[in-house]
Short mmCIF file of C-alpha atoms and ligand atoms in Angstrom, two decimals:
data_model
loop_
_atom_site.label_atom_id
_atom_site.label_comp_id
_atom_site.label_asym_id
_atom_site.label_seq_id
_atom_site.Cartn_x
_atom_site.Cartn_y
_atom_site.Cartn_z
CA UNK A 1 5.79 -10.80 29.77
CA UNK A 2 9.09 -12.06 28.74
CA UNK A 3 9.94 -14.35 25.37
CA UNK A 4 12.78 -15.98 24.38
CA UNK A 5 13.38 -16.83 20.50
CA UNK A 6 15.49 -19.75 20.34
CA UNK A 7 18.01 -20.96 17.33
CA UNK A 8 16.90 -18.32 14.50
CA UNK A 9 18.92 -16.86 11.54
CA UNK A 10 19.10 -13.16 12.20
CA UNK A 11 18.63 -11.15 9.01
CA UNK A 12 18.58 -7.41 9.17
CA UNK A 13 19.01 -4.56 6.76
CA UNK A 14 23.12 -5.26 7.12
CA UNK A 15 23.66 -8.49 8.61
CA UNK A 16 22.65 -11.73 8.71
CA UNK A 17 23.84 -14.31 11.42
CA UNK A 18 22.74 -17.05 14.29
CA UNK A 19 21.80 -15.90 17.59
CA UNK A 20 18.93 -16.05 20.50
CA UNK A 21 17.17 -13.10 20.87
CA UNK A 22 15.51 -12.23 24.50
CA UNK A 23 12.29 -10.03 24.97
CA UNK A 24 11.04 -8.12 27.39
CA UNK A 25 7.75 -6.39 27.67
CA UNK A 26 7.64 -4.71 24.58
CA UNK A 27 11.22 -4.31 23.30
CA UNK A 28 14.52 -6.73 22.45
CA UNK A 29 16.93 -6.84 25.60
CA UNK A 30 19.31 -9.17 25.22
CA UNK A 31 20.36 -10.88 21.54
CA UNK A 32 23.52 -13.73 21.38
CA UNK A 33 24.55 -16.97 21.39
CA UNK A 34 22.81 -19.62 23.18
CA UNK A 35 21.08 -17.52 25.74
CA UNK A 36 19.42 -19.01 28.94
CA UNK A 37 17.27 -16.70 30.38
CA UNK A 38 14.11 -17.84 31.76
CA UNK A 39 11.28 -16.34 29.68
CA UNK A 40 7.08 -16.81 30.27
CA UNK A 41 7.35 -18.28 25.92
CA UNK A 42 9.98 -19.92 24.18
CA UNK A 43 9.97 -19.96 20.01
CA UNK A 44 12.47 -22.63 18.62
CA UNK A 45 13.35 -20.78 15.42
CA UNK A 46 15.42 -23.59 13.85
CA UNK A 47 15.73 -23.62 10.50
CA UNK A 48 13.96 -20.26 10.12
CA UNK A 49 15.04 -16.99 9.34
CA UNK A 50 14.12 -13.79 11.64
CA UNK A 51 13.79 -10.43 10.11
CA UNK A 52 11.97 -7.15 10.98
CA UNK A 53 8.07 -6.88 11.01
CA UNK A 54 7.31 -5.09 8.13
CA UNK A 55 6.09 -1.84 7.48
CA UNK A 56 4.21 -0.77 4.67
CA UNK A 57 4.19 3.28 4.32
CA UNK A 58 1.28 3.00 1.76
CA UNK A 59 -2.03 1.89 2.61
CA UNK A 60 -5.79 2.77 2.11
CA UNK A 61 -7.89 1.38 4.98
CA UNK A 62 -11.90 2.79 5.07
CA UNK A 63 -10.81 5.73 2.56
CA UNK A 64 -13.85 7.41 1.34
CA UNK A 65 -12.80 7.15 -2.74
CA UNK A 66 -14.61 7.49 -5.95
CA UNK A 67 -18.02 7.37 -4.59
CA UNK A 68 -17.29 4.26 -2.23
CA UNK A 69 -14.89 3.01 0.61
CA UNK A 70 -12.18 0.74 0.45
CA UNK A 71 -13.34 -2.35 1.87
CA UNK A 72 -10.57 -3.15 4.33
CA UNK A 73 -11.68 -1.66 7.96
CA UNK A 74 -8.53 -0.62 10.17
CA UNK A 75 -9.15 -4.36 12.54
CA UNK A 76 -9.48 -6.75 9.02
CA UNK A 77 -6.85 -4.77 6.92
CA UNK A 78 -4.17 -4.30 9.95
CA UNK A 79 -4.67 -7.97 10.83
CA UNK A 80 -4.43 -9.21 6.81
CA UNK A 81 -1.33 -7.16 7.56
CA UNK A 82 0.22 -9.05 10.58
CA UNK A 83 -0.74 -12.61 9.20
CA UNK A 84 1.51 -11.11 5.97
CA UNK A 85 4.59 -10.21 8.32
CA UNK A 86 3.21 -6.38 8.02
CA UNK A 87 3.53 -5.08 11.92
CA UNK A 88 2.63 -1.69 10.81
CA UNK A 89 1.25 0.32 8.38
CA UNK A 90 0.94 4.40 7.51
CA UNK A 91 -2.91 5.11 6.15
CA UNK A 92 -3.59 8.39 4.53
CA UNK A 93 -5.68 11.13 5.69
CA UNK A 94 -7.89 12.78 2.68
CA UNK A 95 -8.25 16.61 3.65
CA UNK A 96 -11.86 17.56 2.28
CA UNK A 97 -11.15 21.00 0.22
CA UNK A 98 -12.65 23.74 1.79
CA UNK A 99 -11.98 21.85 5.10
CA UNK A 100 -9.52 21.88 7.71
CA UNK A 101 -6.72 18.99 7.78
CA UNK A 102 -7.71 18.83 11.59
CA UNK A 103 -11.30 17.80 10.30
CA UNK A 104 -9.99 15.40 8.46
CA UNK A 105 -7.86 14.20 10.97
CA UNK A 106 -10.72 13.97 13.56
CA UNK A 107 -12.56 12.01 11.19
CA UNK A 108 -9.78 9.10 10.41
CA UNK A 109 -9.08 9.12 14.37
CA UNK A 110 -12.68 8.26 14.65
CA UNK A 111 -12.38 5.13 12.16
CA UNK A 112 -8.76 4.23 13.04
CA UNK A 113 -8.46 4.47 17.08
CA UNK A 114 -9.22 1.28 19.19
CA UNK A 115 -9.77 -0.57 15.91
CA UNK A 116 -6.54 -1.78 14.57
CA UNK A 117 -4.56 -4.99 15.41
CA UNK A 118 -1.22 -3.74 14.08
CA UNK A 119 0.24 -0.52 14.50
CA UNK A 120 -0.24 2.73 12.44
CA UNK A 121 0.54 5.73 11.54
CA UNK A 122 -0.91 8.87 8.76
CA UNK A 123 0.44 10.86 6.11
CA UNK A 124 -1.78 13.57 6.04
CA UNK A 125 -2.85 14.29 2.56
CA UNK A 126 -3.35 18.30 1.40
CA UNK A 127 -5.81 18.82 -0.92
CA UNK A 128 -6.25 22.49 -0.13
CA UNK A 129 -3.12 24.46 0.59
CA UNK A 130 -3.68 28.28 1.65
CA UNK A 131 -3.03 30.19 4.72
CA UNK A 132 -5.36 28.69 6.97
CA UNK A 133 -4.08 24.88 6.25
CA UNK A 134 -0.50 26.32 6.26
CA UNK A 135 -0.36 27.09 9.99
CA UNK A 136 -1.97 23.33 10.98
CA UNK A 137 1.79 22.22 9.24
CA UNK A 138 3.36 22.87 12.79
CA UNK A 139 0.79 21.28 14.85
CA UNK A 140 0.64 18.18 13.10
CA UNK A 141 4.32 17.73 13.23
CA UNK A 142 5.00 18.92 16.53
CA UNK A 143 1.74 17.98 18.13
CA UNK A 144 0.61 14.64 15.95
CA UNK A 145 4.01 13.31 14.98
CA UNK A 146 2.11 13.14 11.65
CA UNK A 147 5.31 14.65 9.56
CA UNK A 148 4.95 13.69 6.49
CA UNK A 149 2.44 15.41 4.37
CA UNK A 150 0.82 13.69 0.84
CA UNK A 151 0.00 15.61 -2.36
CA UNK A 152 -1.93 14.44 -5.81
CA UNK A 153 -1.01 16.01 -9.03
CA UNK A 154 -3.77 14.41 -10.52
CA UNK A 155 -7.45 13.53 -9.57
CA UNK A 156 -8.79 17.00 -10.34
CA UNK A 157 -11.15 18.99 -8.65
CA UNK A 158 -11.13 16.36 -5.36
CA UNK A 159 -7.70 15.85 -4.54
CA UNK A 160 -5.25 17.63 -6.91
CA UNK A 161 -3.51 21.16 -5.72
CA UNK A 162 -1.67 23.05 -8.56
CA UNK A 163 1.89 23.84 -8.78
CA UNK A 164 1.98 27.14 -6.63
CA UNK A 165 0.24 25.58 -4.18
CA UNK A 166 2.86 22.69 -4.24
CA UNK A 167 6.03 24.96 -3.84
CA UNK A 168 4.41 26.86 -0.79
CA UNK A 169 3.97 23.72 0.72
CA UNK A 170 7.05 22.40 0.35
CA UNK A 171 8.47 25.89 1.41
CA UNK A 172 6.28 25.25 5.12
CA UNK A 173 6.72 21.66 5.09
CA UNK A 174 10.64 21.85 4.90
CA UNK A 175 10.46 24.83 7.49
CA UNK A 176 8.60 23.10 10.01
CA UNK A 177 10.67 19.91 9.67
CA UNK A 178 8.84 17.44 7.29
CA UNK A 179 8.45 15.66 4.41
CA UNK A 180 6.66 16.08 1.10
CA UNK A 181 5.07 13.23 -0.90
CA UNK A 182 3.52 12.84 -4.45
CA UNK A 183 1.00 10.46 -6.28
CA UNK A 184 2.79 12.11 -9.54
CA UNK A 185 1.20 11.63 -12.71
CA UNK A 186 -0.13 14.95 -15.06
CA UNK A 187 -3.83 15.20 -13.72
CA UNK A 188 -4.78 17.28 -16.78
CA UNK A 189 -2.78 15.45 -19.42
CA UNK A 190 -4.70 12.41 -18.12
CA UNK A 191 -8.39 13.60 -17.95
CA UNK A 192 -7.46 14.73 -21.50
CA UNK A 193 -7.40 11.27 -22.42
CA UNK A 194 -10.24 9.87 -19.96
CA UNK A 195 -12.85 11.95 -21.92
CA UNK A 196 -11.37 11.36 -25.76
CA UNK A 197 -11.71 7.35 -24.89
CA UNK A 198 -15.20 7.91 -23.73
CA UNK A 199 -16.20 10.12 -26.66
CA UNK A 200 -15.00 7.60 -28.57
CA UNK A 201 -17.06 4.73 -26.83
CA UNK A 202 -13.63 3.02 -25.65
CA UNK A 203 -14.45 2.26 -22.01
CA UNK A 204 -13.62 -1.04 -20.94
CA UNK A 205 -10.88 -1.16 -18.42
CA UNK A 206 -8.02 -1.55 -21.54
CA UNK A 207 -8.67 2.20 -21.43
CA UNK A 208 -8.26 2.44 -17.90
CA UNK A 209 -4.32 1.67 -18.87
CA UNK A 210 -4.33 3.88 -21.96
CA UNK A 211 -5.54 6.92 -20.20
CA UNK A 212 -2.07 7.26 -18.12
CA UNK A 213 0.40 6.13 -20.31
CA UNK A 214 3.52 6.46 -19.26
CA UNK A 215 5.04 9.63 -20.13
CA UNK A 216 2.13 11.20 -17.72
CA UNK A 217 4.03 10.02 -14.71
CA UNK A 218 7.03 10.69 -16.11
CA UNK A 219 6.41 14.19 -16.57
CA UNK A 220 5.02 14.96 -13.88
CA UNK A 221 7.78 13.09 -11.38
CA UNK A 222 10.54 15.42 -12.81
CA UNK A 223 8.47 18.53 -12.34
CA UNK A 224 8.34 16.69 -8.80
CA UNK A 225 11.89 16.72 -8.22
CA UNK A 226 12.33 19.89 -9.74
CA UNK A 227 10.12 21.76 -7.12
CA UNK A 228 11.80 19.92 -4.36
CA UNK A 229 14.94 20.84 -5.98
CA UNK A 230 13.90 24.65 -5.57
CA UNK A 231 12.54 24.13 -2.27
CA UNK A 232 14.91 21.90 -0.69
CA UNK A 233 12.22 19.58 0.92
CA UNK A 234 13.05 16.00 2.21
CA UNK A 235 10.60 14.36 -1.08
CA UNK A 236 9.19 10.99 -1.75
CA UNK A 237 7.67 9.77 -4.98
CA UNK A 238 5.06 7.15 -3.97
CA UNK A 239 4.07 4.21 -6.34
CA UNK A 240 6.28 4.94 -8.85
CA UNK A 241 6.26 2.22 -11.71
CA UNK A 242 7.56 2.81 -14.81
CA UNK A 243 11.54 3.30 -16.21
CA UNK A 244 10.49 7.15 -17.58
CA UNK A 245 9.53 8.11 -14.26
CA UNK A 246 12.42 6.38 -12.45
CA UNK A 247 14.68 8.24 -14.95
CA UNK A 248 13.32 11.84 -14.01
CA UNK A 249 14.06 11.02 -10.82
CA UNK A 250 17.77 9.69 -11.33
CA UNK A 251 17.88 13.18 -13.36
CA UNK A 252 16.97 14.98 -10.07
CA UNK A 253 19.31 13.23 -7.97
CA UNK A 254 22.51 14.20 -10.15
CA UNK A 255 22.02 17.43 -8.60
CA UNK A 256 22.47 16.76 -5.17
CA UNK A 257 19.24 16.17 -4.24
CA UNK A 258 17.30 13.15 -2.09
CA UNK A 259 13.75 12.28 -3.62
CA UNK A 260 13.03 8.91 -2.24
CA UNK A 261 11.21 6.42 -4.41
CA UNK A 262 8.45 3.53 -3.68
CA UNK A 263 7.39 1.09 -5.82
CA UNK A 264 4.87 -1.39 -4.71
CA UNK A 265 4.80 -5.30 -4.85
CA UNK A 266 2.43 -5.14 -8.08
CA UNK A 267 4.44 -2.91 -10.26
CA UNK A 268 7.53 -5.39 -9.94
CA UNK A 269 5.60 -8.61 -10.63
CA UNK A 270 2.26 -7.98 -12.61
CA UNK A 271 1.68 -6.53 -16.28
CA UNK A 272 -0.44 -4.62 -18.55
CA UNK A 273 -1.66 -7.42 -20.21
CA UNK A 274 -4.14 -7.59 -17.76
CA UNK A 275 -5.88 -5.66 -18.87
CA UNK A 276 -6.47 -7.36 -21.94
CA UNK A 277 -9.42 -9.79 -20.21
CA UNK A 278 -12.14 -7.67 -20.80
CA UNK A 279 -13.80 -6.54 -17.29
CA UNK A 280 -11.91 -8.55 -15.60
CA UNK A 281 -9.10 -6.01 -15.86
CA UNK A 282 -10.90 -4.35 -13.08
CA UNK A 283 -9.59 -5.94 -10.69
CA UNK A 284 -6.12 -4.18 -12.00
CA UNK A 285 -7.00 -0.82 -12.46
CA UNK A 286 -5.01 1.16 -10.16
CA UNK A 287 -3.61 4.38 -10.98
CA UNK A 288 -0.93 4.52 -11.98
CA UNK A 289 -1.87 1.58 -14.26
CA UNK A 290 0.49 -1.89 -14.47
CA UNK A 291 3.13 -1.25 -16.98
CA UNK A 292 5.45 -3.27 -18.93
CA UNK A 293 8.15 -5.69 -18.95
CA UNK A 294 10.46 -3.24 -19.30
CA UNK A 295 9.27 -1.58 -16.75
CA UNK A 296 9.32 -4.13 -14.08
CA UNK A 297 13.08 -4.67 -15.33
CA UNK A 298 14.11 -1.12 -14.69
CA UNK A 299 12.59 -1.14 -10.86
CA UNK A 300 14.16 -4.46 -10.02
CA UNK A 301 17.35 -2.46 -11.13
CA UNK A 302 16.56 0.30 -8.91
CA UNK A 303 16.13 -1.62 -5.87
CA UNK A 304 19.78 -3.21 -6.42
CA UNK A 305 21.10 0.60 -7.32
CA UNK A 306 19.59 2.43 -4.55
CA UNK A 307 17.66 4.18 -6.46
CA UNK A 308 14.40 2.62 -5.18
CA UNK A 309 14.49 2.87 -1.29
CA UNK A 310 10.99 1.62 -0.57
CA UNK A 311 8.65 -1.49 -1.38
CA UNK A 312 4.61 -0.72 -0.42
CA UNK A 313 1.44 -1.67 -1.89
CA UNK A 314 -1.14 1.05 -2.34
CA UNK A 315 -3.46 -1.52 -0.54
CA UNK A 316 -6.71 -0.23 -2.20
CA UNK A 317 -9.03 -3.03 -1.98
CA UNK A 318 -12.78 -2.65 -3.43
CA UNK A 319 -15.19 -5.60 -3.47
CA UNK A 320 -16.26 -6.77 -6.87
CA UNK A 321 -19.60 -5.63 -6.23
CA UNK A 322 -17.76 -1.97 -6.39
CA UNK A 323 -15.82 -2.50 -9.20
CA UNK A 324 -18.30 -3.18 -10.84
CA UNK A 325 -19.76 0.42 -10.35
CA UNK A 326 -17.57 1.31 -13.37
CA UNK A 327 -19.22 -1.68 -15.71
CA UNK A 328 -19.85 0.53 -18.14
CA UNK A 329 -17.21 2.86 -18.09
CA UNK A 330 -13.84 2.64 -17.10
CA UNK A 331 -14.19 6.11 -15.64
CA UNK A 332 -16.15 4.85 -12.52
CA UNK A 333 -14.21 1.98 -11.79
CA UNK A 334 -12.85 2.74 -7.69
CA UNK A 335 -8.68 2.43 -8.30
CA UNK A 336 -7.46 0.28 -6.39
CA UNK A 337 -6.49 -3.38 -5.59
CA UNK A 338 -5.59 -5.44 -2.81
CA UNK A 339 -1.97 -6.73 -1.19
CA UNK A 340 -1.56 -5.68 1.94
CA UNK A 341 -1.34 -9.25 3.62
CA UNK A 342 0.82 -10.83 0.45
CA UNK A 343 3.69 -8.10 -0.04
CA UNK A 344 6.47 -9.38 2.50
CA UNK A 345 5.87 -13.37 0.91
CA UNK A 346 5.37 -12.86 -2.30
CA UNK A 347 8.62 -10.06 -2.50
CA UNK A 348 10.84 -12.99 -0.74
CA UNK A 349 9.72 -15.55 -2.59
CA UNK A 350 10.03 -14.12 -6.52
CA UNK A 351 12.72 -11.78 -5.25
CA UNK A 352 15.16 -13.39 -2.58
CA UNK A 353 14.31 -16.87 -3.13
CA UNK A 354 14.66 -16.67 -7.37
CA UNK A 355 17.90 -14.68 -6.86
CA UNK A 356 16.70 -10.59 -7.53
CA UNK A 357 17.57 -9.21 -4.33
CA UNK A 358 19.40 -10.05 -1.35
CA UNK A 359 17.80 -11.16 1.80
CA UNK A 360 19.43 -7.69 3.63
CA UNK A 361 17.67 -5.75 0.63
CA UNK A 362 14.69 -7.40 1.41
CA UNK A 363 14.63 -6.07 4.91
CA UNK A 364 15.76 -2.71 3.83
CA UNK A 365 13.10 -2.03 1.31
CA UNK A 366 10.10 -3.74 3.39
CA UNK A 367 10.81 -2.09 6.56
CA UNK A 368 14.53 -0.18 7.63
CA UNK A 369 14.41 2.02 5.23
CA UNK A 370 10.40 3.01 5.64
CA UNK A 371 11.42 3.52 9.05
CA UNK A 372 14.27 5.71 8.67
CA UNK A 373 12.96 7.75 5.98
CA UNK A 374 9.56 7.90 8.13
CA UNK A 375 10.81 9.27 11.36
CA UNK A 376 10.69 5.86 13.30
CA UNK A 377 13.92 4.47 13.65
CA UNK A 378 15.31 2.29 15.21
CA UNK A 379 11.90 2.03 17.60
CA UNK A 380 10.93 0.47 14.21
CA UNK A 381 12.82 -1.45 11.43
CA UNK A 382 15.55 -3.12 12.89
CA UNK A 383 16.47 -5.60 15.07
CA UNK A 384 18.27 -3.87 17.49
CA UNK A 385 18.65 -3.95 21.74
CA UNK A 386 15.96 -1.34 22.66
CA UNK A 387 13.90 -1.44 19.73
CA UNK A 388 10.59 -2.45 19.80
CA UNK A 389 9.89 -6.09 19.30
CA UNK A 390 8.57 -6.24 15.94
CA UNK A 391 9.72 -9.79 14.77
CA UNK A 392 8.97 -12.46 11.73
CA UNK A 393 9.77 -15.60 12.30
CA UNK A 394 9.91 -17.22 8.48
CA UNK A 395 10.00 -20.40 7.03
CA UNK A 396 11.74 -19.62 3.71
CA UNK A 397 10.67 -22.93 2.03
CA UNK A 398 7.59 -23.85 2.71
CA UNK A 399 5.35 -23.82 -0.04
CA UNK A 400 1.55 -22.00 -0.22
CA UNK A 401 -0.80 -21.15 -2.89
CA UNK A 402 -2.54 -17.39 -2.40
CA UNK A 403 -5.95 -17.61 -2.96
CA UNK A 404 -9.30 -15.49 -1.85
CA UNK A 405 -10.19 -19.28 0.18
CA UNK A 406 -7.38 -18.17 2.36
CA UNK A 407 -6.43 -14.62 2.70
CA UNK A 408 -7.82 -12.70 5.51
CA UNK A 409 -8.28 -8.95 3.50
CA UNK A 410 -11.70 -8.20 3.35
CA UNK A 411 -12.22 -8.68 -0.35
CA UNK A 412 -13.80 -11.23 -2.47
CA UNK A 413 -11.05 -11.95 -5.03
CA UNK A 414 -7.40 -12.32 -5.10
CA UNK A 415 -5.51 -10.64 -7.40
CA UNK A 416 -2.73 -13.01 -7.20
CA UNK A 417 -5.41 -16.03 -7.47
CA UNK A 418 -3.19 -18.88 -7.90
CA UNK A 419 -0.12 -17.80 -7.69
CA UNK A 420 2.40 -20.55 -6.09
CA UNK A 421 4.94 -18.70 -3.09
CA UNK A 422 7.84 -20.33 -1.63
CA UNK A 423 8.19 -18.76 2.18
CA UNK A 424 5.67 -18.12 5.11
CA UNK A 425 5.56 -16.06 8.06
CA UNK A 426 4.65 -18.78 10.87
CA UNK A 427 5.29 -16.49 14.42
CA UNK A 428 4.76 -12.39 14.57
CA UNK A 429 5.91 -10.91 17.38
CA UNK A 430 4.32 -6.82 17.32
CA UNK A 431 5.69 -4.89 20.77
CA UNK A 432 6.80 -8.28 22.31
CA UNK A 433 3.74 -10.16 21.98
CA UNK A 434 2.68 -13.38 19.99
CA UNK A 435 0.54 -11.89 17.65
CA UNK A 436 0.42 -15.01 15.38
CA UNK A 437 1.10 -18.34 16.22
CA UNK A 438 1.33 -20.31 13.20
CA UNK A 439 -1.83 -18.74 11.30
CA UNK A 440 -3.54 -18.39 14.92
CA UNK A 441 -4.32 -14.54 15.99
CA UNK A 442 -3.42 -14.37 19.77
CA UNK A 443 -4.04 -10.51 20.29
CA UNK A 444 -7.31 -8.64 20.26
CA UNK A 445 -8.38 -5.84 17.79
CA UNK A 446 -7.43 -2.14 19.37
CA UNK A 447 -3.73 -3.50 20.37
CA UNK A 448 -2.00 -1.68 17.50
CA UNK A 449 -1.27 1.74 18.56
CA UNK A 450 -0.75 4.79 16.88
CA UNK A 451 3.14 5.37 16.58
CA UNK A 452 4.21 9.20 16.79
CA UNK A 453 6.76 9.71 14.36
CA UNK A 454 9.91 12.42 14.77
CA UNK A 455 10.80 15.22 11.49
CA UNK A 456 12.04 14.12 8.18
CA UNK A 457 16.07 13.44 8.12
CA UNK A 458 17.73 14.65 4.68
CA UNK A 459 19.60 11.39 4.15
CA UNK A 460 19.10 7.76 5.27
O1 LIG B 501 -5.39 3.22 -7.55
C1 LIG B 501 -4.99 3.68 -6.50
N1 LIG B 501 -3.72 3.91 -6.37
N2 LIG B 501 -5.86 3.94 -5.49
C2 LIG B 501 -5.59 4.55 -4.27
C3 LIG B 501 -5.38 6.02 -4.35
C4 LIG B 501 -4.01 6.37 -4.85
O2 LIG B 501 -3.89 7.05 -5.86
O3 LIG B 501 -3.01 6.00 -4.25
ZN1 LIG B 502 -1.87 7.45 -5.70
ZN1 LIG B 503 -2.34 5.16 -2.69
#
């Protein structure tokens, strides 16, 4: 199979020019100027811009969480994905404690393989760190190319490990060649707060937000850093979302030290004062919790100062039906909420199109850098001869409304109801084929593949 992309404006993490680009099978061969190779599909890209399909590094597809299961399945939330310009996505594995992280692996195989449209990959969460779990480390880097390893410093008594347990994996992790990542916010500090709300009958979702305010994550993102410092592990903070927390992190980095940061689409474009509508701040209550204006001010900043490398979601989604499991107390309410198909539009449209970011940022922060920090590059993230062909072919001004009437994410509310975008992925090209034409899905469920991914690099 061989496909031709005709008259397209080239946008990568660096550059951003006119040419052709020629595919074969499943990588780019040939990219420049009016090319005339005979190809099985030609795309006329005129007046569109090409960039690379998108990864998001932070997703939760059929996660067994809070008494429930997200309600995207690998096939609907991988193709929400691809319809969104997402070509692949990295799902976490949830070690059971007192279990092996090979069980757990076995089980997300089960759910994952033959089932997804784009491609994947797993961080492999450790809830349980102690001699047995410490010598699977090796096998899942060497043997998986699963090399990047997840920890919680809250959610106690399911996921959270303590401190100790934290520096001696880090000390394993970095030995064997990986990476170490954090949901950090102060577990204890929090749960503090959970049950002095409910003993005081507050327990709509408003005290959802005021359970983790913001000096939890900030906290507990410099004691992050600081144990990386010690260690000397290749770190990453996911979801971070607030200017404390961004500023522990700057404090780390004085000394020498990389701890990459994420932020996710929500964090830069939706407030706390959702949560303000009664129950129907449910549909917002993630964890971390939205913050403030001048939050969303000091990550836009950190995307332009390299201090924020990486743009995800945290696609949690939960049907309402779920939510609603936490009715009566905020407590119960499954965290989570849903963007994995709207993340590459929406991030173009409020942040190249109104002027935040450059298109090149764009590219870096919704795919290079995931890439490079991820073990994947340049298979994935670039648009380079050799590289798989991973394309979006993007009409930066046409106009759409996101709604639940439209999306394709198994959920049964938006949580961008409404909102007006300006840009739309119309072709997706995953491994050299058309995945979507123009809204159209041309593969079939089980043609994403599970990407392998090499050790952690110190610097990208
Ligand atoms: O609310 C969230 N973020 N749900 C998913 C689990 C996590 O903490 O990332
Ligand atoms: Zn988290
Ligand atoms: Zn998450």
């Amino acid at each position: 199979m061989s496909l031709l992309i005709k008259n397209g404006r080239i946008i990568t993490a660096s550059d951003d020019y006119q040419a052709d680009i020629y595919i074969q099978g499943e990588s780019i061969h040939t990219i420049g100027e009016d090319l005339n190779m005979d190809a099985d599909k030609v795309i006329d890209a005129a007046g569109h811009v090409i960039f690379p399909g998108g990864i998001d590094p932070h997703v939760h597809l059929e996660m067994p969480f809070m008494g429930t299961y997200s309600s995207d399945s690998y096939s609907s939330g991988t193709l929400a994905a691809l319809h969104g310009g997402t070509t692949m996505v990295i799902d976490f594995i949830l070690q059971t404690q007192g279990k092996s992280l090979h069980h757990a692996l076995a089980a997300w195989k089960g759910r994952a393989n033959n089932n997804c449209y784009g491609d994947y990959s797993f961080h492999m969460a450790v809830t349980d760190f102690n001699e047995e779990t410490s010598k699977e480390i090796v096998q899942l880097i060497e043997g998986e190319g699963i090399t990047s390893f997840k920890t919680f410093m809250a959610y106690k008594g399911a996921l959270m490990i303590d401190d100790g347990q934290m520096v001696n994996l880090m000390k394993e992790v970095k030995d064997k060649g990986g990476m170490v990542t954090v949901h950090a916010t102060n577990g204890d500090m929090i749960d503090q707060l959970i049950a002095k709300h409910r003993a005081e009958g507050k327990l709509s979702p408003l005290y959802h937000y005021l359970s983790q305010p913001e000096i939890t994550e900030a906290e507990a993102s410099g004691r992050f850093c600081d144990m990386a410092d010690y260690t000397g592990v290749p770190a990453y903070i996911v979801h971070l979302t607030c200017e404390g927390a961004l500023n522990a992190t700057r404090r780390a980095n004085q000394r020498n030290q990389n701890v990459y940061v994420e932020t996710c689409i929500q964090y830069l474009l939706l407030d706390a004062s959702l949560y303000e509508k009664d129950f129907d701040g449910a549909k917002y209550v993630m964890s971390p919790p939205l913050r403030e204006k001048k939050d969303q001010a000091a990550l836009w900043a950190g995307l332009n100062h390299n201090k924020v490398q990486v743009v995800g979601t945290d696609h949690c989604p939960f049907m309402w039906e779920q939510k609603l499991m936490g009715k009566d107390d905020f407590s119960k309410i499954p965290n989570g909420h849903p963007a994995i198909e709207h993340r590459m539009e929406l991030l173009y449209s409020e942040g190249v199109n109104k002027g935040r970011i450059t298109p090149q940022k764009f590219v870096e922060v919704t795919s290079t850098n995931a890439a490079k920090i991820f073990g994947m590059h340049p298979k994935k993230g670039c648009i380079a001869v050799g590289s798989d062909a991973d394309l979006v072919i993007f009409d930066p001004n046409e106009k759409h409304t996101l709604s639940v009437e439209t999306h394709h994410m198994n959920v049964d509310y938006s949580a961008y109801e409404g909102w007006e975008v300006t840009g739309k992925c119309k072709h997706v090209i995953l491994r050299g084929q058309h995945a979507i034409d123009q809204g159209e899905v041309k593969i079939n469920k089980g043609f994403g593949t599970f990407v392998k991914r090499g050790k952690a690099k110190a610097a990208i």
